[in-house]
Short mmCIF file of C-alpha atoms in Angstrom, two decimals:
data_model
loop_
_atom_site.label_atom_id
_atom_site.label_comp_id
_atom_site.label_asym_id
_atom_site.label_seq_id
_atom_site.Cartn_x
_atom_site.Cartn_y
_atom_site.Cartn_z
CA UNK A 233 0.37 0.13 -0.14
CA UNK A 234 3.32 2.44 0.38
CA UNK A 235 3.54 1.56 -3.47
CA UNK A 236 0.19 3.10 -4.12
CA UNK A 237 0.01 5.52 -2.25
CA UNK A 238 3.05 6.67 -4.22
CA UNK A 239 1.15 6.33 -7.49
CA UNK A 240 -2.13 8.28 -6.01
CA UNK A 241 1.17 10.75 -5.55
CA UNK A 242 2.50 10.97 -8.82
CA UNK A 243 -2.04 10.70 -10.55
CA UNK A 244 -2.37 13.61 -8.56
CA UNK A 245 0.23 15.35 -9.57
CA UNK A 246 -0.96 14.39 -13.55
CA UNK A 247 -4.52 15.77 -13.13
CA UNK A 248 -2.18 19.26 -11.97
CA UNK A 249 0.22 19.62 -14.84
CA UNK A 250 -2.66 18.38 -16.95
CA UNK A 251 -4.88 21.46 -15.82
CA UNK A 252 -1.56 23.53 -16.23
CA UNK A 253 0.10 22.51 -19.40
CA UNK A 254 -2.47 20.91 -21.05
CA UNK A 255 -2.30 16.79 -22.93
CA UNK A 256 -0.32 17.52 -25.21
CA UNK A 257 2.52 17.69 -22.52
CA UNK A 258 1.44 14.95 -20.82
CA UNK A 259 -0.50 12.62 -23.52
CA UNK A 260 2.46 10.00 -23.83
CA UNK A 261 4.02 10.49 -20.06
CA UNK A 262 0.60 9.38 -19.07
CA UNK A 263 0.25 6.94 -21.11
CA UNK A 264 4.25 5.10 -20.47
CA UNK A 265 2.81 5.63 -16.99
CA UNK A 266 -0.05 3.68 -17.66
CA UNK A 267 2.02 1.18 -19.28
CA UNK A 268 3.47 0.68 -16.31
CA UNK A 269 0.70 0.11 -14.06
CA UNK A 270 -0.05 -2.38 -16.15
CA UNK A 271 3.50 -4.42 -15.85
CA UNK A 272 2.91 -4.29 -12.18
CA UNK A 273 -0.56 -6.06 -12.61
CA UNK A 274 0.34 -8.07 -14.52
CA UNK A 275 3.79 -9.24 -13.09
CA UNK A 276 3.80 -8.22 -9.30
CA UNK A 277 2.64 -10.27 -5.85
CA UNK A 278 0.53 -8.69 -4.36
CA UNK A 279 -3.22 -8.85 -1.58
CA UNK A 280 -6.09 -8.84 -3.19
CA UNK A 281 -6.80 -4.74 -1.36
CA UNK A 282 -3.66 -3.88 -3.72
CA UNK A 283 -5.21 -5.22 -6.27
CA UNK A 284 -8.32 -3.30 -6.74
CA UNK A 285 -6.08 -0.64 -5.64
CA UNK A 286 -4.35 -0.99 -9.03
CA UNK A 287 -6.96 -1.05 -11.23
CA UNK A 288 -8.18 1.96 -9.51
CA UNK A 289 -4.69 3.72 -10.12
CA UNK A 290 -5.40 1.64 -13.68
CA UNK A 291 -8.98 3.99 -14.29
CA UNK A 292 -7.51 6.97 -12.41
CA UNK A 293 -4.18 7.42 -14.93
CA UNK A 294 -6.45 5.97 -18.33
CA UNK A 295 -9.18 8.73 -17.76
CA UNK A 296 -5.99 11.39 -17.86
CA UNK A 297 -4.54 9.75 -20.42
CA UNK A 298 -7.65 10.30 -22.27
CA UNK A 299 -8.17 13.03 -21.82
CA UNK A 300 -4.73 14.19 -23.05
CA UNK A 301 -5.43 12.34 -26.00
CA UNK A 302 -8.85 14.55 -26.40
CA UNK A 303 -6.86 18.08 -26.21
CA UNK A 304 -4.57 16.73 -28.43
CA UNK A 305 -7.78 15.77 -30.86
CA UNK A 306 -6.55 12.15 -30.90
CA UNK A 307 -10.43 11.51 -30.88
CA UNK A 308 -8.87 7.20 -30.92
CA UNK A 309 -6.96 7.58 -28.90
CA UNK A 310 -8.92 8.87 -27.01
CA UNK A 311 -11.73 7.00 -26.85
CA UNK A 312 -8.97 3.12 -26.30
CA UNK A 313 -7.56 5.26 -23.68
CA UNK A 314 -11.27 5.92 -22.09
CA UNK A 315 -12.63 2.46 -23.27
CA UNK A 316 -9.14 1.24 -20.99
CA UNK A 317 -10.61 2.98 -17.78
CA UNK A 318 -14.23 2.24 -18.47
CA UNK A 319 -12.49 -1.85 -18.10
CA UNK A 320 -10.53 -0.91 -14.86
CA UNK A 321 -12.63 1.19 -13.32
CA UNK A 322 -14.51 -1.95 -13.25
CA UNK A 323 -12.45 -4.40 -12.00
CA UNK A 324 -11.42 -2.80 -9.06
CA UNK A 325 -14.71 -3.24 -7.98
CA UNK A 326 -15.03 1.24 -7.73
CA UNK A 327 -18.26 2.50 -8.53
CA UNK A 328 -17.00 6.53 -8.96
CA UNK A 329 -13.98 6.11 -10.28
CA UNK A 330 -16.89 3.92 -13.30
CA UNK A 331 -19.49 7.48 -12.43
CA UNK A 332 -16.29 9.33 -14.44
CA UNK A 333 -15.93 6.66 -17.19
CA UNK A 334 -19.08 6.92 -18.01
CA UNK A 335 -18.91 10.61 -18.32
CA UNK A 336 -15.90 10.79 -20.08
CA UNK A 337 -17.25 8.23 -23.04
CA UNK A 338 -20.34 10.89 -22.42
CA UNK A 339 -18.30 13.96 -23.14
CA UNK A 340 -16.79 11.54 -25.70
CA UNK A 341 -19.54 11.30 -27.47
CA UNK A 342 -20.90 14.48 -27.29
CA UNK A 343 -18.30 15.60 -28.96
CA UNK A 344 -18.73 12.88 -32.02
CA UNK A 345 -22.24 14.79 -32.65
CA UNK A 346 -24.29 12.09 -30.07
CA UNK A 347 -25.43 14.53 -28.03
CA UNK A 348 -28.80 12.11 -27.65
CA UNK A 349 -26.19 9.88 -26.46
CA UNK A 350 -24.11 12.02 -23.69
CA UNK A 351 -27.51 12.64 -23.13
CA UNK A 352 -28.80 9.17 -22.61
CA UNK A 353 -25.16 8.69 -20.06
CA UNK A 354 -25.54 11.71 -18.59
CA UNK A 355 -28.48 10.68 -17.22
CA UNK A 356 -28.05 6.67 -16.16
CA UNK A 357 -24.98 7.94 -14.00
CA UNK A 358 -26.77 10.35 -12.55
CA UNK A 359 -29.17 7.77 -11.27
CA UNK A 360 -27.20 5.85 -9.50
CA UNK A 361 -27.51 5.60 -5.83
CA UNK A 362 -23.67 6.39 -5.22
CA UNK A 363 -23.60 9.77 -6.74
CA UNK A 364 -26.84 10.39 -4.43
CA UNK A 365 -23.99 11.06 -2.02
CA UNK A 366 -21.23 13.08 -4.59
CA UNK A 367 -22.67 15.40 -4.66
CA UNK A 368 -19.16 17.00 -6.65
CA UNK A 369 -20.01 14.59 -9.54
CA UNK A 370 -23.25 14.93 -9.79
CA UNK A 371 -22.64 18.55 -9.97
CA UNK A 372 -20.43 18.28 -12.70
CA UNK A 373 -22.79 15.68 -15.04
CA UNK A 374 -25.77 18.59 -14.05
CA UNK A 375 -23.40 21.33 -15.73
CA UNK A 376 -23.20 18.34 -19.12
CA UNK A 377 -26.43 17.27 -19.32
CA UNK A 378 -27.76 20.84 -19.77
CA UNK A 379 -25.42 21.26 -22.82
CA UNK A 380 -26.58 18.37 -24.24
CA UNK A 381 -30.29 19.37 -23.61
CA UNK A 382 -29.27 22.05 -25.83
CA UNK A 383 -27.45 20.26 -28.33
CA UNK A 384 -30.51 18.64 -28.88
CA UNK A 385 -33.47 21.36 -28.40
CA UNK A 386 -33.75 21.64 -24.98
CA UNK A 387 -33.87 25.05 -23.31
CA UNK A 388 -36.01 25.07 -20.57
CA UNK A 389 -34.81 21.06 -19.82
CA UNK A 390 -31.21 23.23 -20.17
CA UNK A 391 -32.11 25.18 -17.93
CA UNK A 392 -33.24 23.10 -15.16
CA UNK A 393 -29.70 21.42 -15.39
CA UNK A 394 -28.04 23.85 -15.02
CA UNK A 395 -29.13 25.29 -11.77
CA UNK A 396 -29.35 21.67 -10.14
CA UNK A 397 -26.01 21.90 -11.21
CA UNK A 398 -25.19 25.35 -9.06
CA UNK A 399 -27.21 23.65 -6.28
CA UNK A 400 -25.75 20.47 -6.18
CA UNK A 401 -22.14 22.84 -5.89
CA UNK A 402 -23.45 24.27 -3.25
CA UNK A 403 -24.03 21.30 -1.25
CA UNK A 404 -20.44 19.54 -1.73
CA UNK A 405 -16.81 19.54 0.09
CA UNK A 406 -14.21 20.90 -2.01
CA UNK A 407 -11.39 19.49 1.24
CA UNK A 408 -10.30 17.03 0.22
CA UNK A 409 -11.97 16.16 -3.18
CA UNK A 410 -10.34 13.75 -5.75
CA UNK A 411 -7.66 15.48 -7.25
CA UNK A 412 -9.41 14.99 -11.08
CA UNK A 413 -12.21 17.27 -10.02
CA UNK A 414 -9.65 19.72 -8.91
CA UNK A 415 -11.04 22.17 -12.30
CA UNK A 416 -14.66 21.67 -11.04
CA UNK A 417 -14.58 25.41 -9.47
CA UNK A 418 -17.23 28.13 -9.56
CA UNK A 419 -14.87 29.43 -12.36
CA UNK A 420 -15.49 25.80 -14.37
CA UNK A 421 -19.43 26.24 -13.29
CA UNK A 422 -19.56 29.16 -15.04
CA UNK A 423 -17.48 27.65 -18.32
CA UNK A 424 -19.57 24.57 -18.18
CA UNK A 425 -22.64 27.19 -18.52
CA UNK A 426 -21.24 29.19 -21.25
CA UNK A 427 -20.40 25.70 -23.59
CA UNK A 428 -24.49 25.02 -23.06
CA UNK A 429 -25.65 28.92 -23.89
CA UNK A 430 -24.11 28.20 -26.89
CA UNK A 431 -24.99 25.46 -27.99
CA UNK A 432 -28.21 26.67 -27.31
CA UNK A 433 -27.48 29.93 -29.47
CA UNK A 434 -28.04 32.47 -26.91
CA UNK A 435 -24.51 33.97 -27.38
CA UNK A 436 -24.71 36.92 -25.10
CA UNK A 437 -25.47 34.85 -22.85
CA UNK A 438 -23.38 32.81 -23.69
CA UNK A 439 -19.84 36.06 -23.23
CA UNK A 440 -21.21 36.65 -20.26
CA UNK A 441 -20.68 33.95 -18.61
CA UNK A 442 -17.79 33.25 -20.20
CA UNK A 443 -16.37 36.96 -18.88
CA UNK A 444 -17.12 35.65 -15.52
CA UNK A 445 -15.06 32.62 -15.61
CA UNK A 446 -12.30 34.49 -16.43
CA UNK A 447 -12.81 36.75 -14.01
CA UNK A 448 -12.70 33.86 -11.52
CA UNK A 449 -10.13 31.28 -12.95
CA UNK A 450 -7.37 30.37 -10.69
CA UNK A 451 -3.88 30.94 -12.06
CA UNK A 452 -2.84 27.57 -11.62
CA UNK A 453 -5.35 26.76 -14.80
CA UNK A 454 -3.71 28.33 -17.44
CA UNK A 455 -4.67 25.24 -20.26
CA UNK A 456 -8.33 26.56 -18.74
CA UNK A 457 -7.42 29.95 -19.70
CA UNK A 458 -6.38 29.79 -23.03
CA UNK A 459 -9.34 27.38 -23.22
CA UNK A 460 -12.26 30.43 -22.22
CA UNK A 461 -10.54 32.66 -23.79
CA UNK A 462 -10.25 30.73 -27.52
CA UNK A 463 -14.18 30.30 -26.14
CA UNK A 464 -14.70 33.44 -25.22
CA UNK A 465 -14.07 35.12 -29.09
CA UNK A 466 -16.23 32.27 -31.23
CA UNK A 467 -19.29 33.40 -28.94
CA UNK A 468 -17.46 37.74 -29.72
CA UNK A 469 -17.27 36.18 -33.18
CA UNK A 470 -20.62 34.26 -33.41
CA UNK A 471 -22.48 37.37 -32.72
CA UNK A 472 -20.62 39.39 -35.73
CA UNK A 473 -18.09 42.04 -33.35
CA UNK A 474 -14.93 40.80 -35.58
CA UNK A 475 -12.74 43.65 -34.11
CA UNK A 476 -13.51 42.50 -30.07
CA UNK A 477 -13.09 38.60 -31.06
CA UNK A 478 -9.73 39.80 -33.17
CA UNK A 479 -8.42 41.68 -29.74
CA UNK A 480 -9.48 38.74 -27.76
CA UNK A 481 -7.90 35.99 -29.64
CA UNK A 482 -4.32 37.87 -30.50
CA UNK A 483 -4.54 38.17 -25.32
CA UNK A 484 -4.80 34.09 -25.70
CA UNK A 485 -1.88 33.04 -23.14
CA UNK A 486 -0.42 29.95 -24.79
CA UNK A 487 3.32 30.19 -22.81
CA UNK A 488 3.86 26.85 -21.53
CA UNK A 489 0.86 25.49 -22.99
CA UNK A 490 -0.15 22.06 -25.03
CA UNK A 491 -3.14 21.66 -26.35
CA UNK A 492 -3.94 21.43 -31.14
CA UNK A 493 -7.58 21.41 -30.12
CA UNK A 494 -7.08 24.70 -28.41
CA UNK A 495 -4.62 25.23 -31.33
CA UNK A 496 -6.52 25.28 -33.41
CA UNK A 497 -9.43 27.02 -32.26
CA UNK A 498 -6.99 30.03 -32.05
CA UNK A 499 -5.88 29.76 -35.60
CA UNK A 500 -9.87 29.66 -36.81
CA UNK A 501 -10.98 32.97 -34.60
CA UNK A 502 -8.25 34.65 -35.86
CA UNK A 503 -8.16 33.57 -39.76
CA UNK A 504 -12.82 34.81 -39.51
CA UNK A 505 -11.60 37.42 -37.07
CA UNK A 506 -9.71 38.94 -40.09
CA UNK A 507 -11.02 37.40 -43.06
CA UNK A 508 -12.26 40.47 -45.97
CA UNK A 509 -15.28 42.18 -45.82
CA UNK A 510 -16.21 40.62 -48.87
CA UNK A 511 -16.00 37.45 -46.86
CA UNK A 512 -16.92 38.25 -43.15
CA UNK A 513 -20.53 36.23 -43.46
CA UNK A 514 -19.07 33.75 -44.49
CA UNK A 515 -17.24 33.75 -41.22
CA UNK A 516 -19.56 33.75 -39.16
#
């Protein structure tokens, strides 16, 4: 168990590095560490308690690696890693790890253009009894479900889920939360609300929430600051405010952040904001 404690310390650092650096700086490190843990499971001697703890660690690292691959735009690799995370979570018989894996697979389905499927996964996760005792996780599930409902044309459902996310978050005990949930702050809740309103086509409201996110965001979340600054520029662009979008995207702080997804979005917004006058309608 001393070895397992050391592994958990590494997982905490991996999660923190993702928030600070982005997936491009982490994906190979995380997948290499995942291989090492799987080798330990296959070649070391241990009792049932250690086996379950190591398998849970595999689930945690695979989930982190999955988000890192996603951040790099390698969605096939992300899907493989997320399936590994779910398998390990099931083998570890850890309901929280299983819920995390399902939530990540829901995010993957949403990104692939299947918001109804993502909504079903999130609803199923929320219906699990143990989630009622995990308000921080429940808050995240509600916020992600809100975005799914916005994409499926249910703005009222979106509003209810965002309200549930805030109400549930207010009951959460942030102290001692798992390291993978460290990103879920009031700033992030506002950012998730901005994404949901963007999906609903409510760009002005989404812009307000994205700006609030940036005001609240902690300095340690450099990757997320870049992400939401680009989102703010995209929302300004969607409203036809090309000058403000150009100024916002030029202000994105990318030093030390390695995320090909964010870099690609910066390029798209920059190109659209500086498009010739005759092409500006298309750029929007």
